[in-house]
XYZ file of C-alpha atoms in Angstrom:
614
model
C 12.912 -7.719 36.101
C 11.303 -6.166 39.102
C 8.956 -7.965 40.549
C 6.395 -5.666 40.298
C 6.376 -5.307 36.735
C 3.159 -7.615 36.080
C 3.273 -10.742 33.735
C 2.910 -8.325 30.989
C 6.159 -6.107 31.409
C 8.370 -9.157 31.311
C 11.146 -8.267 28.431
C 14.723 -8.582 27.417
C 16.700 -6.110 28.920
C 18.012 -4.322 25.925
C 15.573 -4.058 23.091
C 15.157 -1.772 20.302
C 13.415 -1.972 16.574
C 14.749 0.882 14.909
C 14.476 0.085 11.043
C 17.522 0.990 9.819
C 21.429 1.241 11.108
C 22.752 4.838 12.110
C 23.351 6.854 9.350
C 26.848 7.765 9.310
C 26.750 10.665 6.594
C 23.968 12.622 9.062
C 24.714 16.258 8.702
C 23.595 19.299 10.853
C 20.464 19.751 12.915
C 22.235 19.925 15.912
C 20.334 22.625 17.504
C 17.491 20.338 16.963
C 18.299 17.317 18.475
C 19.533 19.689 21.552
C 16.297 20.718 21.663
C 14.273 17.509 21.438
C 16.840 15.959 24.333
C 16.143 19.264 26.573
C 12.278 18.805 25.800
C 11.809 15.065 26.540
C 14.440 15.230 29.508
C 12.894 13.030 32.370
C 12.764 14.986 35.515
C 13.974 12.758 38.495
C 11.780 11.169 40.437
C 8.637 11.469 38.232
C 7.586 9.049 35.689
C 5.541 11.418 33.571
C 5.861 10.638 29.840
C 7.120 13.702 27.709
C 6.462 14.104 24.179
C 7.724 16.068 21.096
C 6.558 16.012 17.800
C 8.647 17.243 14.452
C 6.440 18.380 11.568
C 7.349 19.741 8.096
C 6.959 19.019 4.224
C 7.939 15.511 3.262
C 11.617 15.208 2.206
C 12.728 17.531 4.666
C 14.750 15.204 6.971
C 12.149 14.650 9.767
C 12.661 10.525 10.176
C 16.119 10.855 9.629
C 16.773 13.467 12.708
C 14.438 10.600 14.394
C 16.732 7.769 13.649
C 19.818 9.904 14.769
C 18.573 10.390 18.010
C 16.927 7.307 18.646
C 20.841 5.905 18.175
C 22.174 8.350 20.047
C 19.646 7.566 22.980
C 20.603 3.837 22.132
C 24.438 4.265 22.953
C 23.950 6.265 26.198
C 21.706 3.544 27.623
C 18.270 3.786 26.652
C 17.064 0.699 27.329
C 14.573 0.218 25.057
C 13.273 1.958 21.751
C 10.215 1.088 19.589
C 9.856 2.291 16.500
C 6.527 2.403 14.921
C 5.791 3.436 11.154
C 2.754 5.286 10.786
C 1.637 6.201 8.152
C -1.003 3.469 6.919
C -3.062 0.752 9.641
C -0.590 -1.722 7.881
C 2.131 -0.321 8.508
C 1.109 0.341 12.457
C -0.038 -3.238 12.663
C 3.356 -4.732 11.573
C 5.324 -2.505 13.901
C 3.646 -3.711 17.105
C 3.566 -6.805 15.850
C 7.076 -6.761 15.630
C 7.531 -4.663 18.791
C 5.534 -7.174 20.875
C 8.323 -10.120 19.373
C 11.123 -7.858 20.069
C 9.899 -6.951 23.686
C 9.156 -11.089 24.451
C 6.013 -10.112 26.530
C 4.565 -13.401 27.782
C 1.350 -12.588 26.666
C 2.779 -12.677 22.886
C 2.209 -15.525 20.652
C 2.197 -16.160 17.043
C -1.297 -16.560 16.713
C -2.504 -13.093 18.712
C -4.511 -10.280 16.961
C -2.210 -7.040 16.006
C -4.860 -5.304 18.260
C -4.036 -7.988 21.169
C -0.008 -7.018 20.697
C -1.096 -3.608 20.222
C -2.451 -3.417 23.588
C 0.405 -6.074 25.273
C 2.730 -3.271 24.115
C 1.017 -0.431 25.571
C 0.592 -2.653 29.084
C 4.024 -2.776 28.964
C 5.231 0.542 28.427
C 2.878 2.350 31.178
C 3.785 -0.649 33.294
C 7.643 -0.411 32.678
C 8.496 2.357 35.158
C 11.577 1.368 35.841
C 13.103 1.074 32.411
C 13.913 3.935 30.570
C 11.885 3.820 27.136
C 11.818 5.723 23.981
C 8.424 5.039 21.308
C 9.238 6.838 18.059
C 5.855 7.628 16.139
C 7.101 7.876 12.503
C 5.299 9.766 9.740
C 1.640 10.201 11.762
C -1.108 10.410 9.246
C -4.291 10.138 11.943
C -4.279 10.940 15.436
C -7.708 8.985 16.341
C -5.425 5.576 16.730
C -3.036 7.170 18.945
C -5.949 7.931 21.582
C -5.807 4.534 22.273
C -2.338 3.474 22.634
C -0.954 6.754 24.414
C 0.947 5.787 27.793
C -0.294 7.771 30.200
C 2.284 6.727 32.785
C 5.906 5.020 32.542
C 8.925 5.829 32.088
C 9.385 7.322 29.156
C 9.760 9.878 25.868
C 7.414 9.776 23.233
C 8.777 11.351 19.839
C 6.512 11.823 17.065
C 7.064 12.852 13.278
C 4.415 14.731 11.082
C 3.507 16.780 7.966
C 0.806 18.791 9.728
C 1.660 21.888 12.278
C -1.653 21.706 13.619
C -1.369 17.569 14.017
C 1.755 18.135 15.879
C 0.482 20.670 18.032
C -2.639 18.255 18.828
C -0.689 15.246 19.787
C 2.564 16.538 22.248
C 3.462 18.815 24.826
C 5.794 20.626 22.849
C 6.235 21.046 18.598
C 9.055 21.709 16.659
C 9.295 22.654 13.310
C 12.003 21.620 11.242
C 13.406 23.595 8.425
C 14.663 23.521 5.422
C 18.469 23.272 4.974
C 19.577 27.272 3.882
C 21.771 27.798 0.807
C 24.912 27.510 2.807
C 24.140 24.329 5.024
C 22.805 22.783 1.533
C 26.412 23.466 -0.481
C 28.120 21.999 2.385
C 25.903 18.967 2.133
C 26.411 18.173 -1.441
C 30.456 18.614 -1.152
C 30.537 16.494 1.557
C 28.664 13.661 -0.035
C 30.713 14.358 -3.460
C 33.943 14.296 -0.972
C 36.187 15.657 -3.833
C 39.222 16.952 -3.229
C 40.613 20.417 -3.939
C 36.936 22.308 -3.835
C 37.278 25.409 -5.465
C 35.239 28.839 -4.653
C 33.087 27.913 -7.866
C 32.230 24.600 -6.599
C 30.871 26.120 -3.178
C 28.783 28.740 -5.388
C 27.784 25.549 -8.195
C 26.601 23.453 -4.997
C 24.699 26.334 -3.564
C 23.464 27.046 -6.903
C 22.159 23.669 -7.081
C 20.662 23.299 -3.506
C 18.393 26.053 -4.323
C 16.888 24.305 -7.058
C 16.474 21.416 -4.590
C 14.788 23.787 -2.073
C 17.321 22.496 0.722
C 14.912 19.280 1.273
C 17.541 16.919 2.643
C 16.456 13.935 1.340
C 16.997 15.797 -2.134
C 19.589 16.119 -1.710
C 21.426 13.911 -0.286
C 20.017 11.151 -3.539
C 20.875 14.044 -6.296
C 24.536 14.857 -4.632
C 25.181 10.906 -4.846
C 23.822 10.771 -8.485
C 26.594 13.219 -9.395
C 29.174 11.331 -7.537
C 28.845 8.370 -9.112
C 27.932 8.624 -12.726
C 31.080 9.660 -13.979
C 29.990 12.092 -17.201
C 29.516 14.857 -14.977
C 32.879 16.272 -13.880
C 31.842 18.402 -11.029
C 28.472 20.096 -9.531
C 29.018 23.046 -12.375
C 29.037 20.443 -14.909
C 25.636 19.012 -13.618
C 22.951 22.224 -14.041
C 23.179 22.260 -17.686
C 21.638 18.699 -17.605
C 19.810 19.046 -14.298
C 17.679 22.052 -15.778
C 17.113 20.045 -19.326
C 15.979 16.944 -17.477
C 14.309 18.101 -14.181
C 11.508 16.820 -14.701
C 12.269 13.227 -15.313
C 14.611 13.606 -12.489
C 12.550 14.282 -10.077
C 10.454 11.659 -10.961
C 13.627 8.670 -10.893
C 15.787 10.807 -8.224
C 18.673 8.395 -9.208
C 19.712 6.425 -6.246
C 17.627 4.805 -3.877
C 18.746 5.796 -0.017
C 18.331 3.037 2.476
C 18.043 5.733 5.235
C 15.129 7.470 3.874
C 11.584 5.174 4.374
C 9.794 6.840 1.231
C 10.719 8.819 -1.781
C 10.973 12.590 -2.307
C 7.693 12.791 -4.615
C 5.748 10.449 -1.959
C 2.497 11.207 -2.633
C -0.028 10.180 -0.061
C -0.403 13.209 2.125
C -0.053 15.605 -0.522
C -3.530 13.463 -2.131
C -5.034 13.393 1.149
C -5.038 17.108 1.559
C -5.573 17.550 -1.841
C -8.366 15.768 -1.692
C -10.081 17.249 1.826
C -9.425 20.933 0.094
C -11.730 19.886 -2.525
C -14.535 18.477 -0.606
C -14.305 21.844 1.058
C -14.368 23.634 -2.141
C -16.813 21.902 -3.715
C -19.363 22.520 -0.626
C -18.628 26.607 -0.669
C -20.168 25.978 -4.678
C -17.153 25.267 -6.576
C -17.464 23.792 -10.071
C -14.760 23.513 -12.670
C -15.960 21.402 -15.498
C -12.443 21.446 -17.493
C -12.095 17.573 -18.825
C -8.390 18.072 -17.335
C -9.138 19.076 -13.667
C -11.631 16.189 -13.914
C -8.706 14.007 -14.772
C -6.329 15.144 -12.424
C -9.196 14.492 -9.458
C -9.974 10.667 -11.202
C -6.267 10.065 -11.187
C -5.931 11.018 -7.105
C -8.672 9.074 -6.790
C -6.745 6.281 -8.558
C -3.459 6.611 -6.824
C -5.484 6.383 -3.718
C -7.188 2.916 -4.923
C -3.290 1.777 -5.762
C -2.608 2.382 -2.056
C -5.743 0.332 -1.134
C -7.013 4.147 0.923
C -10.435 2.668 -0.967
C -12.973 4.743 1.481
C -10.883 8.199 0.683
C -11.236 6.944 -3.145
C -14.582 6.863 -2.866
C -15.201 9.852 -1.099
C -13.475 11.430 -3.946
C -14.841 10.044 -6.624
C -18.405 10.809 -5.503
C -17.242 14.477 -5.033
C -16.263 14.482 -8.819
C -19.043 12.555 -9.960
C -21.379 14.943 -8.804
C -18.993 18.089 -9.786
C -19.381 16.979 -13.593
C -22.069 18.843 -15.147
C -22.199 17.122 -18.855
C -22.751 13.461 -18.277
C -22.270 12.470 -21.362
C -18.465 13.827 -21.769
C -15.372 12.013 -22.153
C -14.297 13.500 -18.790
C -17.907 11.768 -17.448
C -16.845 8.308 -18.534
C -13.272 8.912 -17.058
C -15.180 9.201 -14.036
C -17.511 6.291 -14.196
C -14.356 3.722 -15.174
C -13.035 4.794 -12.315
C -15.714 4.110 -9.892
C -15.305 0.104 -12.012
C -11.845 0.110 -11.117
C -13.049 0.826 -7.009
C -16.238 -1.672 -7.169
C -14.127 -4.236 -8.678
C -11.050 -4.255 -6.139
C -14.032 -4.233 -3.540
C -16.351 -6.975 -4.769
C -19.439 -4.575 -5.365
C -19.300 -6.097 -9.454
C -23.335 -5.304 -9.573
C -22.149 -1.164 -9.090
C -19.576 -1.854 -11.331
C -21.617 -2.786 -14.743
C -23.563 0.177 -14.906
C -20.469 2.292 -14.389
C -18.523 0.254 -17.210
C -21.937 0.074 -19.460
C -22.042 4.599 -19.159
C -18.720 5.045 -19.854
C -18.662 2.665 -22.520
C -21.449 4.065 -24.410
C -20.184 7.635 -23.800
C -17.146 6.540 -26.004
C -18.557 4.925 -28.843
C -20.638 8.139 -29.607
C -17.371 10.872 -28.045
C -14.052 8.763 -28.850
C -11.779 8.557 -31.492
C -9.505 6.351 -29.524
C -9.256 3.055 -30.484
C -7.632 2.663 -27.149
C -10.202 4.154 -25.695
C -12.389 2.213 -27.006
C -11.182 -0.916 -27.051
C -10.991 -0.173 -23.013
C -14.447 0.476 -22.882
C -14.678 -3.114 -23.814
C -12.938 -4.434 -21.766
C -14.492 -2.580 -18.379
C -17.994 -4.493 -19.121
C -16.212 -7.615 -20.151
C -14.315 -7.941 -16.999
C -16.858 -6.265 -14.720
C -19.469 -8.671 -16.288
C -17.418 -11.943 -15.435
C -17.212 -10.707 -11.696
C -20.880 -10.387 -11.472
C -20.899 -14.243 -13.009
C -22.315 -13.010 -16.606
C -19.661 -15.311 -18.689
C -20.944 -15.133 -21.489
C -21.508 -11.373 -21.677
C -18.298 -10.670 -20.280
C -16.511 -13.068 -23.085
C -18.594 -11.009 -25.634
C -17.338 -7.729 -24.869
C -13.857 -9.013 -23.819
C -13.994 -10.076 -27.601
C -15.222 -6.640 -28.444
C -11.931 -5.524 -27.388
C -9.235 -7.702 -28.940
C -11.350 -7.492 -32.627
C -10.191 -3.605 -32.223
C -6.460 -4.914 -31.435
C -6.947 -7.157 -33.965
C -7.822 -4.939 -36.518
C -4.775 -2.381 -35.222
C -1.475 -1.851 -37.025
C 1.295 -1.886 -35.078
C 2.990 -0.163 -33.048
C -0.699 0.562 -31.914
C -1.697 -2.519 -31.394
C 0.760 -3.669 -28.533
C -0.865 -0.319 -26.584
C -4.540 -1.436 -26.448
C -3.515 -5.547 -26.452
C -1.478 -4.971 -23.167
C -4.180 -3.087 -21.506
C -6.710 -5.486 -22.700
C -4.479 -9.273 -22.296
C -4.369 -8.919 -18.261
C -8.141 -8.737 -18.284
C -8.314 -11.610 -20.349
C -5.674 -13.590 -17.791
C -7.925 -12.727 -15.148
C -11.244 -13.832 -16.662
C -9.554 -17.202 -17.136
C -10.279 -19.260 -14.681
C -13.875 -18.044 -13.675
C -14.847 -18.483 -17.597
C -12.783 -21.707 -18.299
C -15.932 -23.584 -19.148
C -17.063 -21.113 -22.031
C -13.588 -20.932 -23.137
C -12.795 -24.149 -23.466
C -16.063 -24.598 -25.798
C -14.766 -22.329 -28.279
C -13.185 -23.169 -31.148
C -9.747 -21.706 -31.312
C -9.893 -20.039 -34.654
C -12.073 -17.637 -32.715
C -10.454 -14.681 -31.840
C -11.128 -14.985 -28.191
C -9.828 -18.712 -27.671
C -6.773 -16.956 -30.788
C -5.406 -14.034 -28.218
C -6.613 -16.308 -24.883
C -3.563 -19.087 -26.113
C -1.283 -16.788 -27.977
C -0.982 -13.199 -25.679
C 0.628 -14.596 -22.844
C 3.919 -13.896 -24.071
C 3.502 -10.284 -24.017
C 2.122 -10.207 -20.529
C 4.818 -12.244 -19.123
C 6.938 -9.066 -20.447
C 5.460 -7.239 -17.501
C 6.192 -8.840 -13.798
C 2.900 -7.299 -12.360
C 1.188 -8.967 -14.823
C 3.152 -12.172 -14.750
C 2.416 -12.648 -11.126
C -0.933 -12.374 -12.437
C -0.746 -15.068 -15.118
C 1.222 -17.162 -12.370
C -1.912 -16.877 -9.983
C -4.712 -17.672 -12.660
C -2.671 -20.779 -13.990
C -2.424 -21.983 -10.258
C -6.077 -21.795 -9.760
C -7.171 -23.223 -13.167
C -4.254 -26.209 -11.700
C -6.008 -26.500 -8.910
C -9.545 -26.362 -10.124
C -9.390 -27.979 -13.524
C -6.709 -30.618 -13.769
C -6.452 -31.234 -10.403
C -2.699 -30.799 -10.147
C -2.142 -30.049 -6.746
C 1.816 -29.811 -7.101
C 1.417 -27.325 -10.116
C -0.589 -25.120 -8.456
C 1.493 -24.578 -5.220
C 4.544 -24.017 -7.150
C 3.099 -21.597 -9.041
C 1.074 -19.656 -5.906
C 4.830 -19.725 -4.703
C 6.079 -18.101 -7.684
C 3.208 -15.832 -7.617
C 3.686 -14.835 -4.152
C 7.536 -14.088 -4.707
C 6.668 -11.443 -7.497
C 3.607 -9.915 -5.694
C 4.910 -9.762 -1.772
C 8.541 -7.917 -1.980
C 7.647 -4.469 -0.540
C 3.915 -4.925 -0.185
C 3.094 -7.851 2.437
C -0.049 -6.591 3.041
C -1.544 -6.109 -0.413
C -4.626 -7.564 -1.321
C -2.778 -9.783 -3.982
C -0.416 -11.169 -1.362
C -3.525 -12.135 0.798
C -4.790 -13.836 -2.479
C -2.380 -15.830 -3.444
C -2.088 -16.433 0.784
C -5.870 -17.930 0.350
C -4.964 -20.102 -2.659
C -2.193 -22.030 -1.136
C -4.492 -22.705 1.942
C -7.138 -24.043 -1.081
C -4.199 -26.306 -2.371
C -3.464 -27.341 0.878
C -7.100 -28.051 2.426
C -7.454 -30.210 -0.888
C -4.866 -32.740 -0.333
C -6.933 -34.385 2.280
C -4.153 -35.307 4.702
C -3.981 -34.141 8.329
C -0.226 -32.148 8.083
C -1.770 -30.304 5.249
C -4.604 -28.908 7.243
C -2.571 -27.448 9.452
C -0.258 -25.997 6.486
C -3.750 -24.433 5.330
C -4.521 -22.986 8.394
C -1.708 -21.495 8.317
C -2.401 -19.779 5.476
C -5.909 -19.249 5.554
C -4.763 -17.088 9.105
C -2.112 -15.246 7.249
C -4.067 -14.479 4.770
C -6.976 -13.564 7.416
C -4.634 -11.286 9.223
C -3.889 -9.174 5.551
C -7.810 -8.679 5.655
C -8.137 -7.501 8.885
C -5.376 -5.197 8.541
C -6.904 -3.523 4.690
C -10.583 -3.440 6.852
C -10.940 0.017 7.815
C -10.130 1.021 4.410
C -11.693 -1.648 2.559
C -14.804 -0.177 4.178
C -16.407 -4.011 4.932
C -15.499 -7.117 6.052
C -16.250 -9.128 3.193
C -12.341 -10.333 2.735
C -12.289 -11.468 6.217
C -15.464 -13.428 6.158
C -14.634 -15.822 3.011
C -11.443 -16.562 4.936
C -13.059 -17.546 8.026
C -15.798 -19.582 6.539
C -12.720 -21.848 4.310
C -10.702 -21.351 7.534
C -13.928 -22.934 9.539
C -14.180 -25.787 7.364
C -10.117 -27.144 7.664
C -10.414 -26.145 12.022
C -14.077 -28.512 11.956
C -12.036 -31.157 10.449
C -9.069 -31.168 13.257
C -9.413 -33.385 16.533
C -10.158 -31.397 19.817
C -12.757 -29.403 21.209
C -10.963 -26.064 20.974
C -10.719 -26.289 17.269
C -14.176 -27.333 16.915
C -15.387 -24.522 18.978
C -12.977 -21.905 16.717
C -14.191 -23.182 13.562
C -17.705 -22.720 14.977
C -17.482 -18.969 16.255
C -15.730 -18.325 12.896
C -18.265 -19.602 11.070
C -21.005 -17.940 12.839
C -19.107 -14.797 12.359
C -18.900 -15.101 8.567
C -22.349 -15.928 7.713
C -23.495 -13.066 9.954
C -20.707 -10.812 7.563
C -22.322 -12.203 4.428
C -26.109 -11.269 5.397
C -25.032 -8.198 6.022
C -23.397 -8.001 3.094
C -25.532 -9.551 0.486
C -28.643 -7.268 2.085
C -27.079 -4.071 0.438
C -27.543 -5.551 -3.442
C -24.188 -4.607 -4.339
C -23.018 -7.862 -4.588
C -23.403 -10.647 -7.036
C -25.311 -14.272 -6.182
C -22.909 -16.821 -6.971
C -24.122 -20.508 -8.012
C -22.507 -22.337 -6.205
C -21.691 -21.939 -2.370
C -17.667 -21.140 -3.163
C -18.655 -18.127 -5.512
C -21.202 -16.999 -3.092
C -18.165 -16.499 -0.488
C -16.163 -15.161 -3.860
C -18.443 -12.553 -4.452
C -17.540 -10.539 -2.352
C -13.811 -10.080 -3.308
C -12.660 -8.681 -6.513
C -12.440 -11.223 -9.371
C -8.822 -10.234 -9.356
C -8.237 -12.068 -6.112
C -11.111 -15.230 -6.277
C-alpha cells in the first residue's frame, strides 16, 4: 500500500464480502443498473464519494439488482466491496465485524468492540483514496446510525437499498425507484425459469396471467415459477391457476422453494409492522378508538411479532398505545393485552410488572372465558411469571392450576393446552427444583413434570429448551460438569442456526462459561472467558432494543470473577473496570422496582434476565 495510507488503511488488495455468489438467472433491469453506474461514476481527479439509493416494496428485486452490480463492479476491477446488511443493529454489527476481518486492518483483533471495527472500517474507507471502493447499504431500516459511519471523503460509491422514498431521498445524492416487473417482462420471467421447450402463445398469455396475480414482485416470482418447474403434477403454467387461486393463501404463506439469492422472504414482515405500527400511534393521538376485540388482536399480535424479533422498545411502545386504546378493561380483548405485556416483562427481566399483568388477565378469564385453553393459559402466565419473581411456591400452584385443566381434558384437546402449558413447566425446572423434588410424584405437578417431556421433545424449539434446563439442573444439582456441556452444546446447535444473536444463543453462551468457570482449572478459565465475551458481545448487540443493560451487566460481573482469578495485572485491572461497571448497571437497575430481589447473590445478577435465559 501507499505509504500514506495510515496504519489503519492497511488491507489486502482485493477484498470483497458480498453474501452470496452472482446470480446467474438475473433478468432485466438493465436500464437500472445503467443508471446507478452513470450516477455513482467517479469523476477523475476528485475523490468525492457518490451515492444512490434504490427504494421500493419488499420483494421487488432491490438487493438482488445490488448484488448484480456489486459483481459486475467486482469483475471490472473494483477493488474492494463491503457489503453491509441493515436491517437490524445485529445484523450491522456482524457485517463490520466481518468487513473489518475481510479488510485485515491492523487495528482489528478478535477481542475489539463491533463499534471499535465499526469505526476501523470507516478510517479506512475515507482514508483509502487510492483504492477504488464500493459499500453496499442493504435493506436500511434507520438512518440515525448511518450519520456516523458516512465517509465523507475516499474513493468511493456508496449504494444504498430501502423501502421508504422519503428515506432514500434523505440519505443520497440521487434516488431511484425501482419498479415492478410489467405483465410482459413478468411472462418472460416465469418461461425462462420453467425453460420448457416448444412455448406456445397460451403459455405466454398463462404466464402473464399468472404474473399479475404475483403483482410482478420479482422475488415472487422467481420462487412460484420454480415451484411449478419442479413439482411435476402441474403440466404447464395453465395447469397451475386452477390450484394457485384454490390455495393462495397458504401459498403465499410457504412460497415453495427457498431462493439462496434473496436475504428474506416475500411476506417479510418487519417494515410492514414498523409502519404499521407508527400509523397507529399517529392515529391514536388525532382521537382514534376502535374497541373491536379483533383490531385489538391484530395490534397485540404486531406487538408480538415484534417481541419474536427481539424490536422489544417498538413492542412496548405498541402495547402501551393499545393498552390505553381499550376502553372495557375487563374484556377478553383487555386480557389479550395484559398477557402480552407478561410475555415483554418476562423476555426483559421486569417479572415484578409481569404478575400484575398475568394476575388481570387471568381473572378477566375465569369470569369472560369458555376456553379451557384459555384458561388453562391464564394459569400458566402467573405460574411462570411468579417463579421469575422467585415466588416458587406460588408459581408451582398455579402452574398446577394449569395441567389439572389438561388433566381433566379429553383428547384431542388436551395435547392443545398441555403443549402450551409443558414448556413453562421445562422452564420453571431448574429455578423450582427444590419444591419439586419435595413432592410426591403421585401429585400431578411432580406426574406431568416426569412424564410430558416426550411431547415437548416433539417440538425442536422446545427441545432446545428442555436441552438447556437439563444442562443447568447438571450443572447445579448433580454436579455433572460433562453432562451439562454436552447438553449446552446440543442446545446451542438447535437454538443458533439462523439466529446467532438471539437471546437464547447468548444463554446457552453464558452457561457453558458457568460449566467452564466451575471446573476450577486454569485452561478452563480461559474457555469461560471465552464464552462469557461471546455471550457479552450478543448483549451488547440486543441493547438498544432491549432498552437496558441488564444482560450485559450479569455477564460482566461472572466475566469479572474468572479475569480476577487469571495472573497479570491487565486482567486484574479488566475484571475490575468490569465489575465496577456492572454493579453501577444493577443500582440503576434495581432503583426502578421492576425487578425482583434474588436471595442469593447469583439470582440477584439473574434477575434481571428473563427466567427463560437464567
Amino acid at each position: 500500500m501507499d505509504g500514506a495510507l495510515n496504519k489503519h488503511a492497511r488491507t489486502k488488495s482485493m477484498v470483497h464480502t458480498l453474501p452470496f455468489q452472482r446470480n446467474l438467472g438475473f433478468f432485466g433491469r438493465e436500464s437500472i443498473l445503467n443508471e446507478i453506474e452513470k450516477q455513482l461514476r467517479l469523476i477523475a481527479d476528485s475523490p468525492q464519494v457518490r451515492s444512490v439509493a434504490m427504494w421500493g416494496i419488499g420483494g421487488i428485486g432491490k438487493s438482488q439488482i445490488a448484488l448484480e452490480f456489486a459483481h459486475r463492479r467486482w469483475l471490472t476491477g473494483n477493488n474492494v466491496i463491503l457489503w453491509i446488511s441493515s436491517e437490524t443493529d445485529a445484523e450491522i454489527a456482524k457485517s463490520f465485524d466481518y468487513a473489518a476481518a475481510r479488510l485485515q486492518l491492523s487495528s482489528y483483533q478478535n477481542t475489539n468492540t463491533s463499534d471499535q471495527n465499526r469505526w476501523a472500517v470507516l478510517r479506512w474507507l475515507q482514508d483509502s483514496t487510492d483504492t477504488p471502493w464500493l459499500l453496499v447499504l442493504d435493506n436500511v431500516v434507520d438512518q440515525n446510525w448511518l450519520l456516523d459511519i458516512w465517509p465523507v471523503t475516499g474513493a468511493g460509491n456508496i449504494l444504498i437499498t430501502c423501502q421508504s422514498e422519503p428515506l432514500a431521498e434523505s440519505l443520497a445524492a440521487t434516488s431511484i425507484e425501482i419498479p415492478t416487473f410489467n405483465k410482459e417482462e413478468s411472462g418472460e420471467r416465469i418461461l425462462r425459469i420453467l425453460n420448457r421447450k416448444n412455448i406456445s402463445q397460451d403459455d405466454v398469455s398463462a404466464a402473464q396471467e399468472l404474473s399479475e396475480k404475483l403483482g410482478g414482485l420479482a422475488l415472487l416470482l422467481d420462487i412460484v415459477a420454480k415451484r411449478i418447474k419442479v413439482t411435476k403434477r402441474f403440466k404447464n403454467v395453465r395447469d397451475f391457476l386452477p390450484y394457485y387461486e384454490e390455495h393462495y393463501r397458504v401459498l403465499n404463506k410457504r412460497l415453495g422453494i427457498v431462493d439462496p439469492y434473496y436475504s428474506k422472504d416475500g411476506h417479510t414482515l418487519r417494515q410492514h409492522t414498523l409502519a404499521f405500527q407508527a400509523r397507529y400511534q399517529v392515529l391514536i393521538k388525532d382521537g382514534f378508538s376502535e374497541q373491536d376485540e379483533s383490531f385489538t388482536r391484530l395490534m397485540c399480535d404486531t406487538a408480538w411479532y415484534l417481541l419474536e424479533i427481539q424490536s422489544f422498545r417498538s413492542c412496548e411502545q405498541t402495547l402501551k398505545l393499545v393498552k390505553k386504546n381499550t376502553e372495557d378493561k375487563t374484556s377478553l380483548a383487555y386480557a389479550y393485552v395484559c398477557t402480552n405485556f407478561v410475555s415483554l416483562y418476562e423476555r426483559t427481566g421486569r417479572s415484578i410488572r409481569a404478575i400484575p399483568n398475568a394476575r388481570k388477565a387471568l381473572s378477566i378469564r375465569q369470569n369472560e372465558s369458555t376456553d379451557k385453553n384459555d384458561l388453562a393459559n391464564g394459569y400458566s402466565d402467573v405460574g411462570y411469571s411468579s417463579v421469575a419473581a422467585y415466588q416458587a411456591k406460588e408459581g408451582l400452584k398455579n402452574i398446577e392450576e394449569a395441567l389439572g385443566i389438561a388433566e381433566e381434558t379429553p383428547e384431542p384437546e388436551r395435547h392443545t393446552i398441555t403443549t402450551w402449558t409443558a414448556s413453562y413447566v421445562i422452564m420453571a425446572v431448574e429455578t423450582c427444583y427444590w419444591v419439586v423434588l419435595t413432592m410426591p410424584r403421585k401429585t400431578s405437578i411432580g406426574h406431568y413434570i416426569f412424564n410430558l417431556s416426550y411431547m415437548v421433545l416433539k417440538a425442536i424449539t422446545m427441545a432446545s429448551k428442555v436441552m438447556y434446563e437439563r444442562a443447568k439442573i447438571a450443572r447445579v444439582h448433580k454436579k455433572d460438569l460433562k453432562l451439562a456441556y454436552e447438553l449446552c452444546e446440543r442446545a446451542y446447535d438447535l437454538m443458533s442456526p439462523g439466529r446467532l444473536t438471539h437471546s437464547s444463543v447468548m444463554a446457552t453462551c453464558y452457561q457453558k462459561g458457568l460449566v467452564c468457570s466451575a471446573r476450577g482449572d486454569s485452561d478452563s478459565d480461559i474457555e469461560a472467558m471465552q464464552h462469557f465475551r461471546n455471550a457479552l458481545t450478543i448483549c451488547q448487540l440486543n441493547e438498544a432494543q432491549r432498552g437496558n443493560q441488564g444482560e450485559s451487566a450479569r455477564v460482566k460481573w461472572r466475566l469479572s470473577q474468572v479475569l480476577e482469578r487469571q495472573v497479570g495485572q491487565k486482567k486484574k485491572d479488566e475484571a475490575g473496570r468490569l465489575a465496577e461497571e456492572a454493579r453501577h448497571i444493577k443500582n440503576e437497575l434495581s432503583a426502578t422496582g421492576d425487578y425482583p430481589m434474588g436471595r442469593t447473590e447469583d439470582e440477584e445478577w439473574d434477575a434481571f434476565v428473563g427466567l427463560l435465559y437464567r
